[in-house]
Short mmCIF file of C-alpha atoms in Angstrom, two decimals:
data_model
loop_
_atom_site.label_atom_id
_atom_site.label_comp_id
_atom_site.label_asym_id
_atom_site.label_seq_id
_atom_site.Cartn_x
_atom_site.Cartn_y
_atom_site.Cartn_z
CA VAL A 1150 84.77 164.00 218.62
CA ILE A 1151 86.49 167.19 219.77
CA GLU A 1152 84.27 170.22 219.66
CA PRO A 1153 85.66 172.81 217.22
CA GLN A 1154 86.69 176.19 218.59
CA GLU A 1155 86.38 179.60 216.98
CA VAL A 1156 89.67 181.16 215.93
CA PRO A 1157 90.25 184.45 217.81
CA GLY A 1158 89.96 187.51 215.61
CA ALA A 1159 87.45 186.13 213.11
CA GLU A 1160 84.61 188.60 212.60
CA ASN A 1161 81.32 188.65 210.81
CA GLY A 1162 82.05 190.52 207.63
CA GLU A 1163 84.68 190.75 204.92
CA PRO A 1164 84.39 194.08 203.04
CA ALA A 1165 84.00 194.20 199.27
CA THR A 1166 84.26 197.24 197.02
CA ALA A 1167 82.88 198.06 193.60
CA GLY A 1168 85.31 197.79 190.69
CA ALA A 1169 86.04 201.05 188.92
CA GLU A 1170 85.48 199.89 185.39
CA ASP A 1171 82.94 197.12 185.01
CA GLY A 1172 80.90 197.35 188.19
CA GLY A 1173 82.43 194.19 189.65
CA LEU A 1174 82.84 193.91 193.41
CA THR A 1175 86.28 193.00 194.65
CA GLU A 1176 87.35 191.86 198.08
CA GLU A 1177 89.48 193.84 200.51
CA PRO A 1178 91.72 191.69 202.74
CA GLY A 1179 90.99 191.86 206.44
CA ALA A 1180 90.83 189.98 209.72
CA ALA A 1181 87.79 188.11 208.45
CA ASP A 1182 90.10 186.17 206.14
CA THR A 1183 90.90 184.08 209.21
CA PRO A 1184 89.42 180.55 209.10
CA ILE A 1185 86.58 179.96 211.52
CA GLU A 1186 87.88 176.81 213.19
CA GLU A 1187 90.64 174.42 213.69
CA SER A 1188 90.95 172.30 210.54
CA LYS A 1189 94.70 172.60 211.01
CA SER A 1190 96.22 171.99 207.59
CA GLY A 1191 93.51 174.03 205.91
CA LYS A 1192 94.03 176.90 208.33
CA GLU A 1193 97.80 176.87 207.91
CA GLU A 1194 97.60 176.71 204.13
CA PHE A 1195 95.10 179.55 204.03
CA GLN A 1196 97.26 181.76 206.25
CA LEU A 1197 100.29 181.01 204.08
CA GLY A 1198 98.21 182.03 201.08
CA LEU A 1199 97.36 185.34 202.73
CA ALA A 1200 101.05 185.92 203.47
CA LYS A 1201 102.03 185.26 199.86
CA GLU A 1202 99.20 187.50 198.70
CA LYS A 1203 100.61 190.33 200.82
CA GLU A 1204 104.06 189.71 199.40
CA GLY A 1205 102.68 190.16 195.89
CA ASP A 1206 103.10 186.53 194.81
CA PRO A 1207 99.64 185.57 193.45
CA ASP A 1208 100.78 182.23 192.00
CA ALA A 1209 102.15 181.00 195.33
CA ALA A 1210 99.11 182.40 197.13
CA ARG A 1211 96.79 180.49 194.80
CA THR A 1212 98.71 177.26 195.45
CA HIS A 1213 98.15 177.63 199.19
CA PHE A 1214 94.50 178.59 198.80
CA GLU A 1215 93.96 175.51 196.63
CA ALA A 1216 95.60 173.35 199.30
CA ALA A 1217 93.36 174.90 201.95
CA ALA A 1218 90.25 174.27 199.86
CA LYS A 1219 91.33 170.67 199.34
CA ALA A 1220 91.94 170.12 203.06
CA TRP A 1221 88.53 171.47 204.02
CA SER A 1222 86.84 169.45 201.28
CA MET A 1223 88.50 166.29 202.60
CA SER A 1224 87.25 167.13 206.08
CA LEU A 1225 83.72 167.53 204.71
CA ARG A 1226 83.95 164.15 203.00
CA SER A 1227 84.93 162.61 206.33
CA ILE A 1228 81.92 164.23 207.97
CA ASP A 1229 79.66 162.92 205.18
CA TYR A 1230 81.03 159.43 205.78
CA ILE A 1231 80.37 159.62 209.52
CA LYS A 1232 76.84 160.86 208.91
CA SER A 1233 76.16 158.12 206.36
CA LYS A 1234 77.02 155.49 208.98
CA GLY A 1235 74.56 156.97 211.45
CA VAL A 1236 77.16 156.83 214.22
CA TYR A 1237 75.61 159.69 216.17
CA ASP A 1238 71.96 159.39 215.15
CA ASN A 1239 70.97 158.46 218.72
CA LYS A 1240 73.47 160.80 220.38
CA PRO A 1241 72.05 164.33 220.09
CA GLU A 1242 74.99 166.14 221.69
CA GLU A 1243 77.62 164.46 219.53
CA LYS A 1244 75.45 164.93 216.45
CA LYS A 1245 75.20 168.64 217.19
CA VAL A 1246 78.99 168.89 217.41
CA ILE A 1247 79.34 167.17 214.02
CA GLU A 1248 76.81 169.52 212.45
CA GLU A 1249 78.57 172.57 213.88
CA ARG A 1250 81.82 171.27 212.45
CA GLU A 1251 80.16 170.75 209.07
CA VAL A 1252 78.85 174.32 209.05
CA LYS A 1253 82.27 175.75 209.88
CA GLU A 1254 84.14 173.61 207.37
CA ASN A 1255 81.69 174.64 204.64
CA LEU A 1256 82.18 178.31 205.51
CA ASN A 1257 85.95 177.87 205.46
CA ALA A 1258 85.75 176.11 202.09
CA ALA A 1259 83.57 178.96 200.79
CA MET A 1260 86.17 181.47 201.95
CA ALA A 1261 88.93 179.59 200.10
CA GLN A 1262 86.80 179.36 196.94
CA ILE A 1263 86.19 183.12 197.03
CA LYS A 1264 89.97 183.60 197.04
CA LEU A 1265 90.20 181.23 194.07
CA LYS A 1266 87.33 183.02 192.28
CA GLY A 1267 85.32 179.82 192.42
CA TRP A 1268 82.07 181.69 192.89
CA GLN A 1269 79.73 178.79 192.16
CA ALA A 1270 81.57 176.44 194.52
CA ALA A 1271 81.59 179.13 197.22
CA ILE A 1272 77.82 179.58 196.92
CA LYS A 1273 77.32 175.83 197.11
CA HIS A 1274 79.31 175.61 200.36
CA CYS A 1275 77.36 178.54 201.83
CA ASP A 1276 74.07 176.90 200.93
CA ALA A 1277 75.23 173.70 202.63
CA ALA A 1278 76.03 175.65 205.79
CA LEU A 1279 72.72 177.52 205.69
CA LYS A 1280 70.81 174.28 205.25
CA ILE A 1281 72.04 173.24 208.70
CA ASP A 1282 72.05 176.70 210.26
CA PRO A 1283 69.46 178.83 208.39
CA SER A 1284 70.38 182.03 210.25
CA ASN A 1285 74.16 181.76 209.93
CA GLU A 1286 75.51 185.26 209.45
CA LYS A 1287 78.73 184.29 207.68
CA GLY A 1288 76.81 181.93 205.41
CA PHE A 1289 74.66 184.76 204.04
CA TRP A 1290 77.59 187.18 203.91
CA ARG A 1291 79.96 184.96 201.99
CA LYS A 1292 77.21 183.78 199.66
CA ALA A 1293 76.35 187.41 198.85
CA LYS A 1294 80.02 188.21 198.24
CA ALA A 1295 80.40 185.31 195.81
CA GLN A 1296 77.20 186.29 193.99
CA CYS A 1297 78.39 189.90 193.67
CA GLU A 1298 81.80 188.91 192.36
CA TRP A 1299 80.11 186.56 189.89
CA GLY A 1300 77.94 189.41 188.62
CA ARG A 1301 74.72 187.83 189.90
CA TYR A 1302 73.53 191.13 191.32
CA LYS A 1303 69.83 190.27 191.51
CA GLU A 1304 70.56 187.09 193.49
CA ALA A 1305 73.08 188.93 195.66
CA LEU A 1306 70.50 191.58 196.54
CA ALA A 1307 68.05 188.89 197.64
CA THR A 1308 70.74 187.26 199.81
CA LEU A 1309 71.78 190.57 201.34
CA LYS A 1310 68.19 191.53 202.13
CA GLU A 1311 67.68 188.24 203.92
CA LEU A 1312 70.96 188.74 205.79
CA LEU A 1313 69.84 192.18 206.96
CA GLU A 1314 66.38 190.92 207.91
CA ARG A 1315 67.97 188.34 210.19
CA HIS A 1316 70.93 190.48 211.26
CA PRO A 1317 69.94 194.18 211.00
CA ASP A 1318 73.20 195.36 212.58
CA HIS A 1319 75.44 193.83 209.91
CA GLU A 1320 77.21 197.01 208.76
CA GLU A 1321 79.21 195.44 205.94
CA GLY A 1322 76.04 193.84 204.63
CA SER A 1323 74.35 197.25 204.46
CA LYS A 1324 77.34 198.73 202.64
CA LEU A 1325 77.52 195.85 200.20
CA LEU A 1326 73.79 196.16 199.52
CA LYS A 1327 74.26 199.77 198.37
CA ARG A 1328 77.30 198.89 196.27
CA THR A 1329 75.45 195.98 194.67
CA GLU A 1330 72.46 198.15 193.78
CA GLU A 1331 74.82 200.64 192.14
CA ALA A 1332 76.70 197.87 190.32
CA GLN A 1333 73.39 196.49 189.02
CA ARG A 1334 72.43 199.94 187.70
CA ARG A 1335 75.79 200.35 185.95
CA ALA A 1336 75.51 196.89 184.40
CA ALA A 1337 72.02 197.68 183.08
CA VAL A 1338 73.22 200.96 181.51
CA LYS A 1339 76.18 199.16 179.94
CA GLU A 1340 73.92 196.50 178.43
CA LYS A 1341 71.63 199.15 176.94
CA LYS A 1342 74.59 200.97 175.38
CA ILE A 1343 75.89 197.75 173.82
CA ALA A 1344 72.43 196.90 172.44
CA ALA A 1345 72.02 200.41 171.02
CA LYS A 1346 75.44 200.24 169.37
CA MET A 1347 74.69 196.86 167.78
CA PHE A 1348 71.36 198.12 166.43
CA SER A 1349 73.01 201.28 165.06
CA GLU A 1350 75.70 199.28 163.25
CA SER A 1351 73.11 196.92 161.79
CA PHE A 1352 71.02 199.84 160.56
CA GLN A 1353 74.05 201.43 158.89
CA ASP A 1354 74.76 198.14 157.11
CA THR A 1355 71.24 197.92 155.74
CA ARG A 1356 71.33 201.53 154.51
CA SER A 1357 74.48 200.82 152.52
CA GLY A 1358 72.66 198.11 150.54
CA GLY A 1359 75.17 195.34 151.10
CA GLY A 1360 73.61 194.44 154.42
CA TRP A 1361 70.22 193.71 152.87
CA LEU A 1362 71.75 191.68 150.07
CA ASP A 1363 73.78 189.58 152.47
CA ARG A 1364 70.73 188.90 154.61
CA LEU A 1365 68.62 188.01 151.58
CA ARG A 1366 71.25 185.53 150.42
CA ILE A 1367 71.30 183.93 153.87
CA PHE A 1368 67.51 183.92 153.92
CA VAL A 1369 67.26 182.11 150.57
CA LEU A 1370 70.02 179.64 151.44
CA LEU A 1371 68.50 178.75 154.80
CA ASN A 1372 65.06 178.30 153.30
CA VAL A 1373 66.53 175.85 150.78
CA VAL A 1374 68.17 173.99 153.65
CA LEU A 1375 64.90 173.93 155.55
CA VAL A 1376 63.10 172.43 152.55
CA LEU A 1377 65.78 169.76 152.21
CA LEU A 1378 65.57 168.97 155.91
CA SER A 1379 61.83 168.67 155.60
CA ALA A 1380 62.28 166.01 152.93
CA VAL A 1381 64.97 164.21 154.91
CA SER A 1382 62.78 164.20 158.01
CA ASN A 1383 60.32 161.94 156.21
CA PHE A 1384 63.00 159.25 156.30
CA VAL A 1385 64.85 159.87 159.57
CA GLY A 1386 61.85 160.83 161.71
CA ASN A 1387 60.21 163.96 162.95
CA THR A 1388 62.37 164.33 166.07
CA LEU A 1389 65.61 164.85 164.17
CA GLY A 1390 63.96 167.05 161.56
CA GLU A 1391 62.28 169.31 164.11
CA SER A 1392 65.40 169.61 166.23
CA THR A 1393 67.61 170.54 163.30
CA ARG A 1394 65.09 173.00 161.90
CA SER A 1395 64.76 174.60 165.30
CA SER A 1396 68.52 175.17 165.50
CA LEU A 1397 68.64 176.72 162.05
CA ALA A 1398 65.60 178.85 162.70
CA SER A 1399 67.18 180.19 165.92
CA ALA A 1400 70.23 181.27 163.92
CA VAL A 1401 68.05 183.10 161.41
CA TYR A 1402 65.93 184.77 164.09
CA SER A 1403 69.04 186.31 165.66
CA VAL A 1404 69.80 188.31 162.48
CA PRO A 1405 68.93 191.98 163.21
CA LEU A 1406 65.92 193.46 161.39
CA VAL A 1407 65.44 190.50 159.01
CA GLY A 1408 65.21 187.89 161.76
CA PRO A 1409 61.62 188.60 162.88
CA VAL A 1410 60.37 188.49 159.28
CA VAL A 1411 62.08 185.16 158.66
CA GLN A 1412 60.74 183.78 161.92
CA LYS A 1413 57.17 184.54 160.92
CA GLN A 1414 57.59 182.90 157.52
CA VAL A 1415 59.28 179.80 158.92
CA GLU A 1416 56.55 179.35 161.53
CA GLU A 1417 53.86 179.57 158.84
CA VAL A 1418 55.64 176.94 156.72
CA TYR A 1419 56.10 174.73 159.75
CA GLN A 1420 52.41 174.89 160.68
CA LEU A 1421 51.44 173.96 157.12
CA GLU A 1422 53.79 170.96 157.22
CA LYS A 1423 52.26 169.78 160.50
CA GLN A 1424 48.77 169.97 159.02
CA LYS A 1425 49.87 167.76 156.15
#
């Protein structure tokens, strides 16, 4: 086994910036887009992808990034095979080299997945690297980036805080922490505005009269269906009847204003049926 070498120029952080409109965090290209180690075909494909990205050819860039991700995934499968055979279980030095290679290949694969917007896959690769090397700086950084891009701000904040606890001098981590906090605030405000708008529209409908009539019709119809399902459940079994009624009830409960009233009535009927 040849010990992997770091590629010159690779640094600890890849900057990300907050999107102007929706609070998303998008990546800025930089030297940290360089693969960590020497998985040759993966490295070459990734660098070709960066070149095409600079040329303004996103389709070609994606093709190369996909090829890089595939190459690094194949390398990881080879490592898994070697580990499953226990070849180096009694050879601590060689085993350490294999584990270092596994960490670096996972981080490279995470980097490729970030380029492909495969946030979940990127996080999975970072977690695999951190399982072997719990303090790995790039593992925390790339995981946080993927979580931010995915809109998982709460999770990203937890990852960034752990990164900064272990590596207090990580400047890009500190910057991303502030941007993520701001993005989370913007997302919360946006959600409140959407909820307020939906409630306002529902209220206007009910004031016009038609809204109440429509909801009453749905209420009556669904109650008839629930009664029928109750009868059918005597023949097909309680499991099917309960499951179906639960689905219908959930649909009714989601109706603004009327939903809570219907929910209370349905629950009362259901309790009476159970007592029978």
